PDB file of C-alpha atoms in Angstrom:
ATOM      1  CA  MET C   1     157.401 136.376 121.334  1.00 51.00           C
ATOM      2  CA  GLY C   2     155.225 135.886 123.732  1.00 55.00           C
ATOM      3  CA  LYS C   3     152.247 133.422 124.746  1.00 60.00           C
ATOM      4  CA  LYS C   4     148.838 134.530 125.966  1.00 56.00           C
ATOM      5  CA  GLY C   5     150.150 133.015 129.648  1.00 60.00           C
ATOM      6  CA  ASP C   6     153.572 134.778 129.740  1.00 68.00           C
ATOM      7  CA  LEU C   7     151.968 137.981 129.287  1.00 75.00           C
ATOM      8  CA  SER C   8     152.310 140.982 131.880  1.00 78.00           C
ATOM      9  CA  ASN C   9     148.978 143.019 132.569  1.00 78.00           C
ATOM     10  CA  CYS C  10     150.578 146.163 130.422  1.00 82.00           C
ATOM     11  CA  GLU C  11     150.918 144.162 127.996  1.00 83.00           C
ATOM     12  CA  TRP C  12     147.445 142.545 127.832  1.00 80.00           C
ATOM     13  CA  GLY C  13     146.300 146.058 128.060  1.00 84.00           C
ATOM     14  CA  MET C  14     148.264 147.031 124.962  1.00 86.00           C
ATOM     15  CA  VAL C  15     147.261 144.095 123.087  1.00 86.00           C
ATOM     16  CA  VAL C  16     143.860 145.077 123.294  1.00 86.00           C
ATOM     17  CA  GLY C  17     144.402 148.745 123.042  1.00 87.00           C
ATOM     18  CA  ALA C  18     146.190 148.175 119.927  1.00 88.00           C
ATOM     19  CA  ARG C  19     143.014 145.957 118.836  1.00 87.00           C
ATOM     20  CA  ARG C  20     140.601 148.294 119.936  1.00 86.00           C
ATOM     21  CA  ALA C  21     142.111 151.402 118.114  1.00 88.00           C
ATOM     22  CA  GLY C  22     141.500 149.891 114.755  1.00 89.00           C
ATOM     23  CA  LEU C  23     144.438 148.031 113.833  1.00 87.00           C
ATOM     24  CA  SER C  24     144.532 144.286 112.606  1.00 89.00           C
ATOM     25  CA  ILE C  25     145.781 141.066 114.371  1.00 89.00           C
ATOM     26  CA  SER C  26     148.797 141.575 111.490  1.00 91.00           C
ATOM     27  CA  GLN C  27     149.330 144.743 112.275  1.00 90.00           C
ATOM     28  CA  SER C  28     148.958 144.886 116.397  1.00 88.00           C
ATOM     29  CA  ALA C  29     151.546 141.455 116.273  1.00 89.00           C
ATOM     30  CA  GLN C  30     154.017 143.245 114.258  1.00 90.00           C
ATOM     31  CA  LEU C  31     153.814 146.928 116.236  1.00 89.00           C
ATOM     32  CA  LEU C  32     154.183 144.637 119.605  1.00 87.00           C
ATOM     33  CA  GLY C  33     156.455 141.705 118.858  1.00 88.00           C
ATOM     34  CA  PHE C  34     153.726 138.887 119.566  1.00 87.00           C
ATOM     35  CA  SER C  35     152.370 135.795 117.603  1.00 88.00           C
ATOM     36  CA  ARG C  36     149.380 137.123 115.796  1.00 90.00           C
ATOM     37  CA  THR C  37     147.808 133.727 118.002  1.00 90.00           C
ATOM     38  CA  THR C  38     148.323 135.310 120.732  1.00 87.00           C
ATOM     39  CA  ILE C  39     147.091 138.516 119.422  1.00 88.00           C
ATOM     40  CA  SER C  40     143.721 137.199 118.578  1.00 87.00           C
ATOM     41  CA  ARG C  41     143.863 134.646 122.163  1.00 87.00           C
ATOM     42  CA  VAL C  42     143.726 137.875 124.183  1.00 86.00           C
ATOM     43  CA  TYR C  43     141.198 139.857 122.106  1.00 85.00           C
ATOM     44  CA  LYS C  44     138.826 136.850 122.010  1.00 85.00           C
ATOM     45  CA  GLU C  45     139.323 136.551 125.728  1.00 84.00           C
ATOM     46  CA  TRP C  46     138.916 139.839 126.688  1.00 79.00           C
ATOM     47  CA  CYS C  47     136.156 140.443 123.878  1.00 80.00           C
ATOM     48  CA  VAL C  48     134.062 137.191 125.820  1.00 79.00           C
ATOM     49  CA  LYS C  49     134.786 137.664 129.713  1.00 75.00           C
ATOM     50  CA  GLY C  50     136.084 141.075 130.083  1.00 71.00           C
ATOM     51  CA  LYS C  51     139.268 139.503 131.393  1.00 61.00           C
ATOM     52  CA  THR C  52     142.444 141.601 130.989  1.00 55.00           C
ATOM     53  CA  SER C  53     144.758 140.162 132.797  1.00 55.00           C
ATOM     54  CA  SER C  54     146.384 136.208 133.258  1.00 53.00           C
ATOM     55  CA  MET C  55     147.917 135.752 136.350  1.00 51.00           C
ATOM     56  CA  GLN C  56     145.405 137.271 138.875  1.00 53.00           C
ATOM     57  CA  GLN C  57     144.854 134.577 140.804  1.00 57.00           C
ATOM     58  CA  SER C  58     148.837 133.551 141.244  1.00 61.00           C
ATOM     59  CA  CYS C  59     149.533 137.020 142.248  1.00 65.00           C
ATOM     60  CA  GLY C  60     150.463 138.600 145.656  1.00 71.00           C
ATOM     61  CA  ARG C  61     150.287 136.749 149.436  1.00 79.00           C
ATOM     62  CA  LYS C  62     148.690 133.684 150.128  1.00 80.00           C
ATOM     63  CA  TYR C  63     146.053 133.934 152.903  1.00 83.00           C
ATOM     64  CA  LEU C  64     147.101 132.440 156.035  1.00 86.00           C
ATOM     65  CA  VAL C  65     143.907 131.862 156.524  1.00 88.00           C
ATOM     66  CA  ASP C  66     142.225 129.934 154.133  1.00 88.00           C
ATOM     67  CA  ALA C  67     138.584 128.101 152.826  1.00 89.00           C
ATOM     68  CA  ARG C  68     139.049 125.550 155.455  1.00 91.00           C
ATOM     69  CA  GLY C  69     140.364 128.077 158.612  1.00 92.00           C
ATOM     70  CA  GLN C  70     137.574 130.392 157.629  1.00 92.00           C
ATOM     71  CA  ARG C  71     135.455 128.053 158.199  1.00 93.00           C
ATOM     72  CA  ARG C  72     136.974 126.554 161.684  1.00 93.00           C
ATOM     73  CA  LYS C  73     136.951 130.171 163.085  1.00 93.00           C
ATOM     74  CA  GLY C  74     133.348 130.716 162.108  1.00 92.00           C
ATOM     75  CA  ARG C  75     132.465 127.691 163.701  1.00 94.00           C
ATOM     76  CA  LEU C  76     134.923 129.236 167.082  1.00 92.00           C
ATOM     77  CA  ILE C  77     133.252 132.147 166.721  1.00 91.00           C
ATOM     78  CA  GLN C  78     129.519 130.940 166.566  1.00 92.00           C
ATOM     79  CA  ALA C  79     130.307 128.718 169.781  1.00 93.00           C
ATOM     80  CA  ASP C  80     131.307 131.771 171.630  1.00 90.00           C
ATOM     81  CA  ARG C  81     129.931 135.224 169.491  1.00 87.00           C
ATOM     82  CA  ARG C  82     131.321 137.549 172.929  1.00 88.00           C
ATOM     83  CA  ALA C  83     134.461 136.023 172.969  1.00 90.00           C
ATOM     84  CA  THR C  84     137.097 138.950 172.742  1.00 90.00           C
ATOM     85  CA  LEU C  85     139.559 139.027 169.666  1.00 91.00           C
ATOM     86  CA  THR C  86     143.202 137.535 172.363  1.00 93.00           C
ATOM     87  CA  GLU C  87     140.699 134.783 173.072  1.00 93.00           C
ATOM     88  CA  THR C  88     139.265 133.887 169.157  1.00 93.00           C
ATOM     89  CA  THR C  89     143.365 134.176 168.503  1.00 94.00           C
ATOM     90  CA  SER C  90     144.330 131.681 170.973  1.00 95.00           C
ATOM     91  CA  ARG C  91     141.825 129.254 170.542  1.00 94.00           C
ATOM     92  CA  TYR C  92     142.308 129.135 166.791  1.00 94.00           C
ATOM     93  CA  ASN C  93     145.725 128.691 167.523  1.00 94.00           C
ATOM     94  CA  ARG C  94     145.387 125.787 169.526  1.00 92.00           C
ATOM     95  CA  GLY C  95     145.055 123.399 166.897  1.00 79.00           C
ATOM     96  CA  MET C  96     146.959 124.590 164.125  1.00 84.00           C
ATOM     97  CA  GLN C  97     149.998 124.093 163.873  1.00 87.00           C
ATOM     98  CA  GLN C  98     150.848 127.579 162.082  1.00 88.00           C
ATOM     99  CA  ARG C  99     149.737 130.506 164.488  1.00 92.00           C
ATOM    100  CA  ILE C 100     148.527 133.275 163.752  1.00 93.00           C
ATOM    101  CA  ARG C 101     148.594 136.655 165.263  1.00 94.00           C
ATOM    102  CA  GLU C 102     145.602 138.705 166.042  1.00 93.00           C
ATOM    103  CA  ALA C 103     146.178 141.231 163.488  1.00 93.00           C
ATOM    104  CA  THR C 104     145.455 138.288 160.870  1.00 93.00           C
ATOM    105  CA  THR C 105     142.547 137.396 162.816  1.00 92.00           C
ATOM    106  CA  ARG C 106     141.241 141.270 162.490  1.00 92.00           C
ATOM    107  CA  THR C 107     141.623 141.073 158.954  1.00 91.00           C
ATOM    108  CA  THR C 108     140.072 137.468 158.616  1.00 92.00           C
ATOM    109  CA  LEU C 109     137.504 138.146 160.875  1.00 91.00           C
ATOM    110  CA  ARG C 110     137.095 141.362 158.157  1.00 90.00           C
ATOM    111  CA  ARG C 111     136.706 139.091 155.029  1.00 88.00           C
ATOM    112  CA  MET C 112     134.318 137.004 156.574  1.00 88.00           C
ATOM    113  CA  GLY C 113     131.742 139.762 157.170  1.00 86.00           C
ATOM    114  CA  TYR C 114     132.461 139.910 161.147  1.00 85.00           C
ATOM    115  CA  ASN C 115     132.898 143.541 160.648  1.00 77.00           C
ATOM    116  CA  SER C 116     129.919 145.573 161.268  1.00 66.00           C
ATOM    117  CA  ARG C 117     129.279 147.193 164.656  1.00 64.00           C
ATOM    118  CA  ARG C 118     125.753 147.530 163.490  1.00 62.00           C
ATOM    119  CA  PRO C 119     123.156 145.469 165.981  1.00 61.00           C
ATOM    120  CA  HIS C 120     121.400 142.508 164.730  1.00 62.00           C
ATOM    121  CA  ARG C 121     117.918 143.232 165.934  1.00 68.00           C
ATOM    122  CA  VAL C 122     117.269 146.740 164.821  1.00 65.00           C
ATOM    123  CA  PRO C 123     114.261 147.946 166.879  1.00 66.00           C
ATOM    124  CA  LEU C 124     111.048 148.221 165.197  1.00 70.00           C
ATOM    125  CA  ILE C 125     110.426 151.953 166.438  1.00 73.00           C
ATOM    126  CA  LYS C 126     112.622 154.259 166.822  1.00 66.00           C
TER     127      LYS C 126
END
């Protein structure tokens, strides 16, 4: 019997699917092998929040450049908007203990919204 926090995405989906198919809480618990409390809580959370997974934030690799690093990188970019990717990466790595590659800098800049090639000032007359 799994608790609500221990369920995988697939198991969450099975619980929600069983309840949406019209099975009662007891029937769902018997069919899937979870406690009635777990079935009830998962379905209630799905109804209220539309949430279907329990461990979304703890999945996947952590970012090398966290929120603090992004703020620092933003200040470096604002200081010199014409700096190349190599220059930006080397400036970022100067003060950091953990060094990052240019590819990491590129993905971080895209995540921060610096991926547009459109000019900032659009001409009024075409």
